[in-house]
Coordinates of C-alpha atoms and ligand atoms in Angstrom, one line a residue:
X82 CA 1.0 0.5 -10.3
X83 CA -1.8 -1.2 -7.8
X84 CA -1.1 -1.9 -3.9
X85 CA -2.6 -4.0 -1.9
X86 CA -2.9 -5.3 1.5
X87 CA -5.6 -6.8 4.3
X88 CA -5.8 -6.7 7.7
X89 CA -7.4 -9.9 9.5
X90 CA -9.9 -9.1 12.2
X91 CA -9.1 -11.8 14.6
X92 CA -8.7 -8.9 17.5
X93 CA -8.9 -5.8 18.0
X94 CA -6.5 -3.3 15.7
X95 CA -3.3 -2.7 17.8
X96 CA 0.1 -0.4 17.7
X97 CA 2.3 -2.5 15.8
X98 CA -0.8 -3.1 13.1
X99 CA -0.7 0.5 12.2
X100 CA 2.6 1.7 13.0
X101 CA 3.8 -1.5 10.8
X102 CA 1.1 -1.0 8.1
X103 CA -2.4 0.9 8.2
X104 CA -0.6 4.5 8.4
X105 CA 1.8 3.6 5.4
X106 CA -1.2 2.6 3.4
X107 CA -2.7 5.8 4.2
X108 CA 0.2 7.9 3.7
X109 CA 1.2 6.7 0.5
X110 CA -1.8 5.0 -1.2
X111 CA -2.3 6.7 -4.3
X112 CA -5.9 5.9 -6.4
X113 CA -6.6 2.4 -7.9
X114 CA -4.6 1.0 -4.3
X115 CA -7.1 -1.2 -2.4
X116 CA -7.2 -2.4 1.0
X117 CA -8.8 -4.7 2.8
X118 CA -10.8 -6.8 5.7
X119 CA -9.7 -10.3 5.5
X120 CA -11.8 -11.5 7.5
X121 CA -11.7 -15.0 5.6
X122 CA -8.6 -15.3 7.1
X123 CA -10.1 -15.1 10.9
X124 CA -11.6 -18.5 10.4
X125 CA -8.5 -20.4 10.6
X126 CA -8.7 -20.8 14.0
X127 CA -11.8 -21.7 16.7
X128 CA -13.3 -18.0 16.7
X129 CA -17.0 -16.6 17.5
X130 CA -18.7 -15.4 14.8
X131 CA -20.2 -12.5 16.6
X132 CA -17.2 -11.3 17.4
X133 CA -15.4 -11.3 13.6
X134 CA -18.4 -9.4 12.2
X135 CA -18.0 -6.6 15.1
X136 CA -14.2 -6.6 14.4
X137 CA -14.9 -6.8 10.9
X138 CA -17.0 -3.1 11.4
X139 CA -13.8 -2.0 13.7
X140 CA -11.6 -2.7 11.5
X141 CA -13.5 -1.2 8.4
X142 CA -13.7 2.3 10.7
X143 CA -10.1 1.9 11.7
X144 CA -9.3 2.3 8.4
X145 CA -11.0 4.7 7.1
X146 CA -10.3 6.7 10.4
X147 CA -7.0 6.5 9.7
X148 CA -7.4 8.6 6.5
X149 CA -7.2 5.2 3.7
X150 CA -10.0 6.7 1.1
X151 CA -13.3 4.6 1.5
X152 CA -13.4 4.0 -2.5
X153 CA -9.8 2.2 -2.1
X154 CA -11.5 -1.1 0.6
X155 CA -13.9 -3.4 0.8
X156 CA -14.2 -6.5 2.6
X157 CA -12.9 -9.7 1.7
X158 CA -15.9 -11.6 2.6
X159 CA -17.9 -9.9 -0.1
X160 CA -15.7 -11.6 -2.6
X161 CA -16.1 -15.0 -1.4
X162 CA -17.1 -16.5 -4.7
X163 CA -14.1 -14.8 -6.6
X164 CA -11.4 -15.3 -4.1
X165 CA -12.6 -18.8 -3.3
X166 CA -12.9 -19.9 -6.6
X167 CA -9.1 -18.3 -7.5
X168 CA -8.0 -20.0 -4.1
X169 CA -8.9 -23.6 -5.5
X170 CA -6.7 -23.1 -8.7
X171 CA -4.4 -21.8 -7.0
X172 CA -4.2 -24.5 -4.1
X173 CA -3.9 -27.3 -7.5
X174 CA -0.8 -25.2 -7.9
X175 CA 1.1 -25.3 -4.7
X176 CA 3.0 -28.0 -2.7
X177 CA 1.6 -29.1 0.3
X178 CA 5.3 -28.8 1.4
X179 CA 5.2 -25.2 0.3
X180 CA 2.3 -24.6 2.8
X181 CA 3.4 -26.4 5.5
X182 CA 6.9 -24.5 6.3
X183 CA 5.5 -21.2 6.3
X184 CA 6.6 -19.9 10.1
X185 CA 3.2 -18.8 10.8
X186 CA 1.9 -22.3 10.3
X187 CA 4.1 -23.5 12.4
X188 CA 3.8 -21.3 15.0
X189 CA -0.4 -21.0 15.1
X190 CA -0.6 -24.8 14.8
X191 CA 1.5 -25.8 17.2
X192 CA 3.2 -29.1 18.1
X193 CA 0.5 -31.5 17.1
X194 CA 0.2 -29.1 14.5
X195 CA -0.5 -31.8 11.2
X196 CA -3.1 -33.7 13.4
X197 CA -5.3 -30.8 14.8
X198 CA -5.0 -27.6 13.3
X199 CA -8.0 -26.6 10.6
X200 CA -6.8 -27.3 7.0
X201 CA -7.9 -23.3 6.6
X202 CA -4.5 -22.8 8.8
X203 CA -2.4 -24.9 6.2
X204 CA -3.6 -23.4 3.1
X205 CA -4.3 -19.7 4.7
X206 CA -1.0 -18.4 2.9
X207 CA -2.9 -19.5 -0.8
X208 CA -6.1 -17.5 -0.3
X209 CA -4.0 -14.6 0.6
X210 CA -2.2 -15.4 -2.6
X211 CA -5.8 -15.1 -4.4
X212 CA -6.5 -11.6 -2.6
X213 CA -3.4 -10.2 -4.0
X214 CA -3.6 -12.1 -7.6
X215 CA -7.1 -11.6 -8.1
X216 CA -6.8 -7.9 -8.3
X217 CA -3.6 -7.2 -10.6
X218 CA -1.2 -6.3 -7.3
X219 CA 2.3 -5.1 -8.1
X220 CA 3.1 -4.1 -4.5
X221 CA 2.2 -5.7 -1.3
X222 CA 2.8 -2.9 1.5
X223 CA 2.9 -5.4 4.8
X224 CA 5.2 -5.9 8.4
X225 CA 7.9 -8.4 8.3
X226 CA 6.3 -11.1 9.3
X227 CA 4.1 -11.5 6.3
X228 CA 6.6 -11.5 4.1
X229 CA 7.3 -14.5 3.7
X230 CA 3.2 -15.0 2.4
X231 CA 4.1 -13.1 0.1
X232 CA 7.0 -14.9 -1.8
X233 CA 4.6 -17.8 -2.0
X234 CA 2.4 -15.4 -3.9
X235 CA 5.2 -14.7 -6.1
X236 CA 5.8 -18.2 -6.5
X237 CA 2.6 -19.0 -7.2
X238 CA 1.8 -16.4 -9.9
X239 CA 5.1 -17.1 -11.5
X240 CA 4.2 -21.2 -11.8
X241 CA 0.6 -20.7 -12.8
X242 CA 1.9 -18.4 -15.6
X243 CA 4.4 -20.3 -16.7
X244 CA 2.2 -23.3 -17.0
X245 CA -1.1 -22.0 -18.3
X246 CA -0.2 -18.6 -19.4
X247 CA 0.1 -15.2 -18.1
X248 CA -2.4 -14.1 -16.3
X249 CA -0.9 -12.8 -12.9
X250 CA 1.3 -9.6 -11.9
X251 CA 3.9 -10.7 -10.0
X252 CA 3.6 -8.6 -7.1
X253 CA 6.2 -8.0 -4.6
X254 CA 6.1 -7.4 -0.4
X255 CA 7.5 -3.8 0.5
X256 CA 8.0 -3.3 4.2
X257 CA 8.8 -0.6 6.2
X258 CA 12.1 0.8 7.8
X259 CA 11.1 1.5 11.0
X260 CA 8.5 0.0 12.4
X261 CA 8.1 -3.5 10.5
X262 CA 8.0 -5.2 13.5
X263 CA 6.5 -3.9 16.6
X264 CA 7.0 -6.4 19.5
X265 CA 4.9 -6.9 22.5
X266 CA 5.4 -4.4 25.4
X267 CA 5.5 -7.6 28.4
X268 CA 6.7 -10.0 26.0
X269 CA 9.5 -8.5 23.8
X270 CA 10.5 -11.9 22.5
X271 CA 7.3 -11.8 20.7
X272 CA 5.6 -9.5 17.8
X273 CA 2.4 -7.7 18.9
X274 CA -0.2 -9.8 18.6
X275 CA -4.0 -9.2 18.2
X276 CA -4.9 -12.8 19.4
X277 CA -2.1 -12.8 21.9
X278 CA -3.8 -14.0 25.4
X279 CA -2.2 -11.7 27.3
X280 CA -2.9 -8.5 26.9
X281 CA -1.0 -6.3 29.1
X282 CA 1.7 -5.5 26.6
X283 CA -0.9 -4.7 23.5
X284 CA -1.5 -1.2 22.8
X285 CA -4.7 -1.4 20.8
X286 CA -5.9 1.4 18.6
X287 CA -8.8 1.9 20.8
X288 CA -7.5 1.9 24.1
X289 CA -8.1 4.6 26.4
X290 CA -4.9 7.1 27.1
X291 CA -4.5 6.2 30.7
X292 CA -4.5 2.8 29.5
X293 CA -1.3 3.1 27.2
X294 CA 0.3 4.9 29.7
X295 CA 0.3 2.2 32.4
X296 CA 0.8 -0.1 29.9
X297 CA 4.2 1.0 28.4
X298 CA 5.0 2.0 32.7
X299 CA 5.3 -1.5 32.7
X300 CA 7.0 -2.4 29.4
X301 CA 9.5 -5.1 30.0
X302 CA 13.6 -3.5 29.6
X303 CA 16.5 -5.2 31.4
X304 CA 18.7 -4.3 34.4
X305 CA 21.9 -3.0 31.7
X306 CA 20.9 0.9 31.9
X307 CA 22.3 1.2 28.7
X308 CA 20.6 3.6 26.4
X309 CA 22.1 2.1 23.1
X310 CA 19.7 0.5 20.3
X311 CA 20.8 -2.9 20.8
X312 CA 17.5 -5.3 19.2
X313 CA 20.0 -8.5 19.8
X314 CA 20.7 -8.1 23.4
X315 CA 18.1 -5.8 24.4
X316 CA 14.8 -6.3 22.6
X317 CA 12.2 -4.9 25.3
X318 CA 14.4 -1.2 25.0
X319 CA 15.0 -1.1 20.9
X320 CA 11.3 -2.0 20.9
X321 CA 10.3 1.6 22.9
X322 CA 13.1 3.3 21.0
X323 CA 11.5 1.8 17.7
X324 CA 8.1 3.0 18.4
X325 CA 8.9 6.5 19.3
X326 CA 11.4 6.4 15.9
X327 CA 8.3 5.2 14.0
X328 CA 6.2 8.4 15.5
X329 CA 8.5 10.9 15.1
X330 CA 10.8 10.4 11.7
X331 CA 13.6 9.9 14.0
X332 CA 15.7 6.7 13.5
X333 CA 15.8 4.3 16.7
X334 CA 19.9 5.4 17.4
X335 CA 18.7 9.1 17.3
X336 CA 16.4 8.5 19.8
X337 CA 18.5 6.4 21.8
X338 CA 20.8 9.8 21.9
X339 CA 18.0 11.8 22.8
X340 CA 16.9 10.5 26.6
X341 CA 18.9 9.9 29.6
X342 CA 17.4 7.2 31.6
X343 CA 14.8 4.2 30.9
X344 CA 12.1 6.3 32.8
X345 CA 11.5 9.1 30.2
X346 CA 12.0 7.0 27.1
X347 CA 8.6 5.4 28.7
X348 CA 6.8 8.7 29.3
X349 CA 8.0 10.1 25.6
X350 CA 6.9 6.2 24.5
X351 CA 3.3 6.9 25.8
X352 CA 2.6 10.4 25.2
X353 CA 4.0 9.5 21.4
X354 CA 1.6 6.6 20.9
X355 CA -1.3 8.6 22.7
X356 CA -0.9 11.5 20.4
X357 CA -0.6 9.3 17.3
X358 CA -3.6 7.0 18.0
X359 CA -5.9 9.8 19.5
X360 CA -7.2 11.1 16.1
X361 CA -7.9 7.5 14.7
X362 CA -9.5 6.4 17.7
X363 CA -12.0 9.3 17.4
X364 CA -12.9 9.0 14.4
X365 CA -13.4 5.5 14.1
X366 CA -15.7 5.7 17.2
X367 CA -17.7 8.3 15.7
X368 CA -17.8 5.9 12.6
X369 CA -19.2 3.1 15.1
X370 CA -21.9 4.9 16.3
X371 CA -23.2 5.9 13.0
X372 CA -23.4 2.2 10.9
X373 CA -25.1 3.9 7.5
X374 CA -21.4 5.0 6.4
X375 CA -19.8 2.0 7.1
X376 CA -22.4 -0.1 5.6
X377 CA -22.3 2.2 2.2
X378 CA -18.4 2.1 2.4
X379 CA -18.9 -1.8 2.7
X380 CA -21.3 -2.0 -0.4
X381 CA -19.6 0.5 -3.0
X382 CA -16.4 -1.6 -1.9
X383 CA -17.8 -4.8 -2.8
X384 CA -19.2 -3.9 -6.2
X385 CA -16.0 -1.8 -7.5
X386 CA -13.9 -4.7 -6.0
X387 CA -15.5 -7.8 -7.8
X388 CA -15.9 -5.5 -11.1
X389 CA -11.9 -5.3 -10.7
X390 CA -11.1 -9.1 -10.3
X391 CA -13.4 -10.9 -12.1
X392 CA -12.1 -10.5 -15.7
X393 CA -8.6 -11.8 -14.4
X394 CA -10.1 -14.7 -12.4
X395 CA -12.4 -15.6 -16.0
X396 CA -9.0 -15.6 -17.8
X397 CA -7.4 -18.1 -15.1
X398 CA -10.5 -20.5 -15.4
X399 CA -10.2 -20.7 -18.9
X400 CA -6.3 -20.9 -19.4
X401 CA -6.8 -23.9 -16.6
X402 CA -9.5 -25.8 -18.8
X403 CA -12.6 -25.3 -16.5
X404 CA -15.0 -22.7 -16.2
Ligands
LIG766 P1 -2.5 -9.1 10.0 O1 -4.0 -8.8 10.3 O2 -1.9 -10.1 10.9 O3 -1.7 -7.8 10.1 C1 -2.1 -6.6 9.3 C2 -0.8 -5.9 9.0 O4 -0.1 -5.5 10.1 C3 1.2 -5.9 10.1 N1 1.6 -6.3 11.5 C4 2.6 -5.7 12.2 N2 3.5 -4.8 11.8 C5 4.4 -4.4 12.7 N3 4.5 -5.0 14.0 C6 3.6 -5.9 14.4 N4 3.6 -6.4 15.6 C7 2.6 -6.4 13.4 N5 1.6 -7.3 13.5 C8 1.0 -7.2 12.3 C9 1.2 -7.1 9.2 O5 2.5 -7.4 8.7 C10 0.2 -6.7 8.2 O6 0.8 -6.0 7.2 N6 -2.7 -12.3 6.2 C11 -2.7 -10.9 6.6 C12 -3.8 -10.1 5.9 C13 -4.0 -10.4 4.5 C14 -3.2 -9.8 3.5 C15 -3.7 -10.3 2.3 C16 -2.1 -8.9 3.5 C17 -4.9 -11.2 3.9 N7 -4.7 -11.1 2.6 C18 -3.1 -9.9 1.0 C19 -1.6 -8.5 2.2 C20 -2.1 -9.1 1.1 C21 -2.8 -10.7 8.1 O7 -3.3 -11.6 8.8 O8 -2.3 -9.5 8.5

């Protein structure tokens, strides 16, 4: 059984990224899994190419800071031939309906959406099909809110095989219990976001201690003082007692049991995501300041990667009629 999953670096690596998936894929990745920089997907929207190849590296030490073994990545860029070519048969295979009611569309592209957003935006949801067809994926280990990607792939593999031939696993999404989706600290009506604009209620991998503290001082609650895991009616407080579920085992109503008042939850919030992060951030820093190991990581990744997919994506050409 292969998993599979990417991170995009549009931003900065933050809380809900690895409480939601890098730490899984570390704790449970078992040899022949792969994961991945997508930073194809960071073009999707007006971005600075300076910046995606230095969150590119970040992201690349995050990971293997965060104890995912450097044989099991590589970076999706490296693969732009395979994945693009697979994304083309692929894109002949879907609706353009298909693409255009995924939330994530909607929400990145906005109300003029079909007039201005980049076609990249619209068909994003296909190449991540390719990532995770390409290379034979049964499971897809991601937050909640890429599930929904995923069924296309399903979709997608299922068609093309039914059409051409099999070719394709038919992989599946597997999310989380606790901890699928982390929401932001200021804003708890939305998920944590790496490209959100305001940053005050981000926890990012690499911020400082003193940092996450005063940000999760000034998480957002509500004026009940009502220590109850309620996500319906109060979304800023299951959000704290999700994260400090997610660090310690516990499960969000356990935790809600455990404190007394809205102030401690905080500090135990903090000191919870301090402790948890401290070790990555480290290490990924240390990874940073020594570029050699990420660069070998980078290559080796690249070669056993496109070694892996190519034979599946030769089949696909050929069972289409091109190629
Ligand atoms: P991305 O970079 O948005 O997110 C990476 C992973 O983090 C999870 N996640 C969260 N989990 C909990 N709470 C949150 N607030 C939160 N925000 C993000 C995401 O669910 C994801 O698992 N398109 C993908 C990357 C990708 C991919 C793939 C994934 C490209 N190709 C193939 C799987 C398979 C993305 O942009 O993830």
């Amino acid at each position: 059984m292969t998993r599979l999953s990417g991170i995009t670096p549009s931003g900065h690596a933050h809380a809900g990224n690895y409480l939601g998936a890098i730490r899984r894929w570390a704790r449970e990745g078992a040899p022949g899994d792969l994961y991945f920089v997508s930073d194809l997907h960071a073009m999707t929207t007006p971005y600075h190419p300076q910046r995606l190849r230095a969150h590119t590296r970040e992201l690349l030490a995050v990971l293997i800071a965060s104890g995912i073994e450097p044989d099991q990545m590589f970076v999706q860029s490296d693969l732009i031939r395979e994945v693009g070519a697979l994304t083309w048969l692929l894109e002949c295979t879907c609706a353009y309906g298909e693409a255009a009611r995924m939330t994530q569309f909607k929400e990145k592209a906005g109300k003029d959406g079909k007039v201005t957003a980049r076609l990249g935006l619209l068909t994003y949801p296909v190449l991540m099909a390719a990532d995770i067809l390409l290379q034979g994926a049964d499971e897809v280990p991601v937050g909640d809110d890429q599930e929904q990607h995923v069924e296309l792939a399903r979709a997608l593999a299922r068609r093309f095989n039914g059409t051409f031939g099999e070719v394709f696993v038919v992989p599946r999404a597997v999310t989380p219990q606790a901890g699928a989706r982390i929401r932001d600290l200021a804003h708890p009506d939305r998920k944590m976001d790496k490209s959100a604009g305001d940053v005050a209620g981000v926890i990012f991998l690499m911020d400082a201690p003193d940092l996450v503290r005063r940000k999760v001082k000034r998480a957002v609650t509500d004026s009940l003082d009502r220590l109850e895991y309620r996500p319906d009616d109060q979304p800023g407080l299951a959000n704290l007692l999700e994260i400090v579920a997610a660090c310690t085992g516990k499960s969000p109503r356990e935790v809600a049991d455990s404190f007394d008042s809205y102030g401690t939850l905080k500090d135990a919030a903090a000191e919870a995501l301090i402790e948890e992060l401290r070790p990555i951030r480290d290490t990924a820093r240390t990874l940073l300041d020594d570029p050699s190991e990420l660069d070998r990581v980078r290559a080796d990744g690249a070669v056993r990667a496109r070694e892996r997919g190519t034979h599946r994506l030769q089949s696909a050409l050929r069972l289409a009629g091109v190629g």
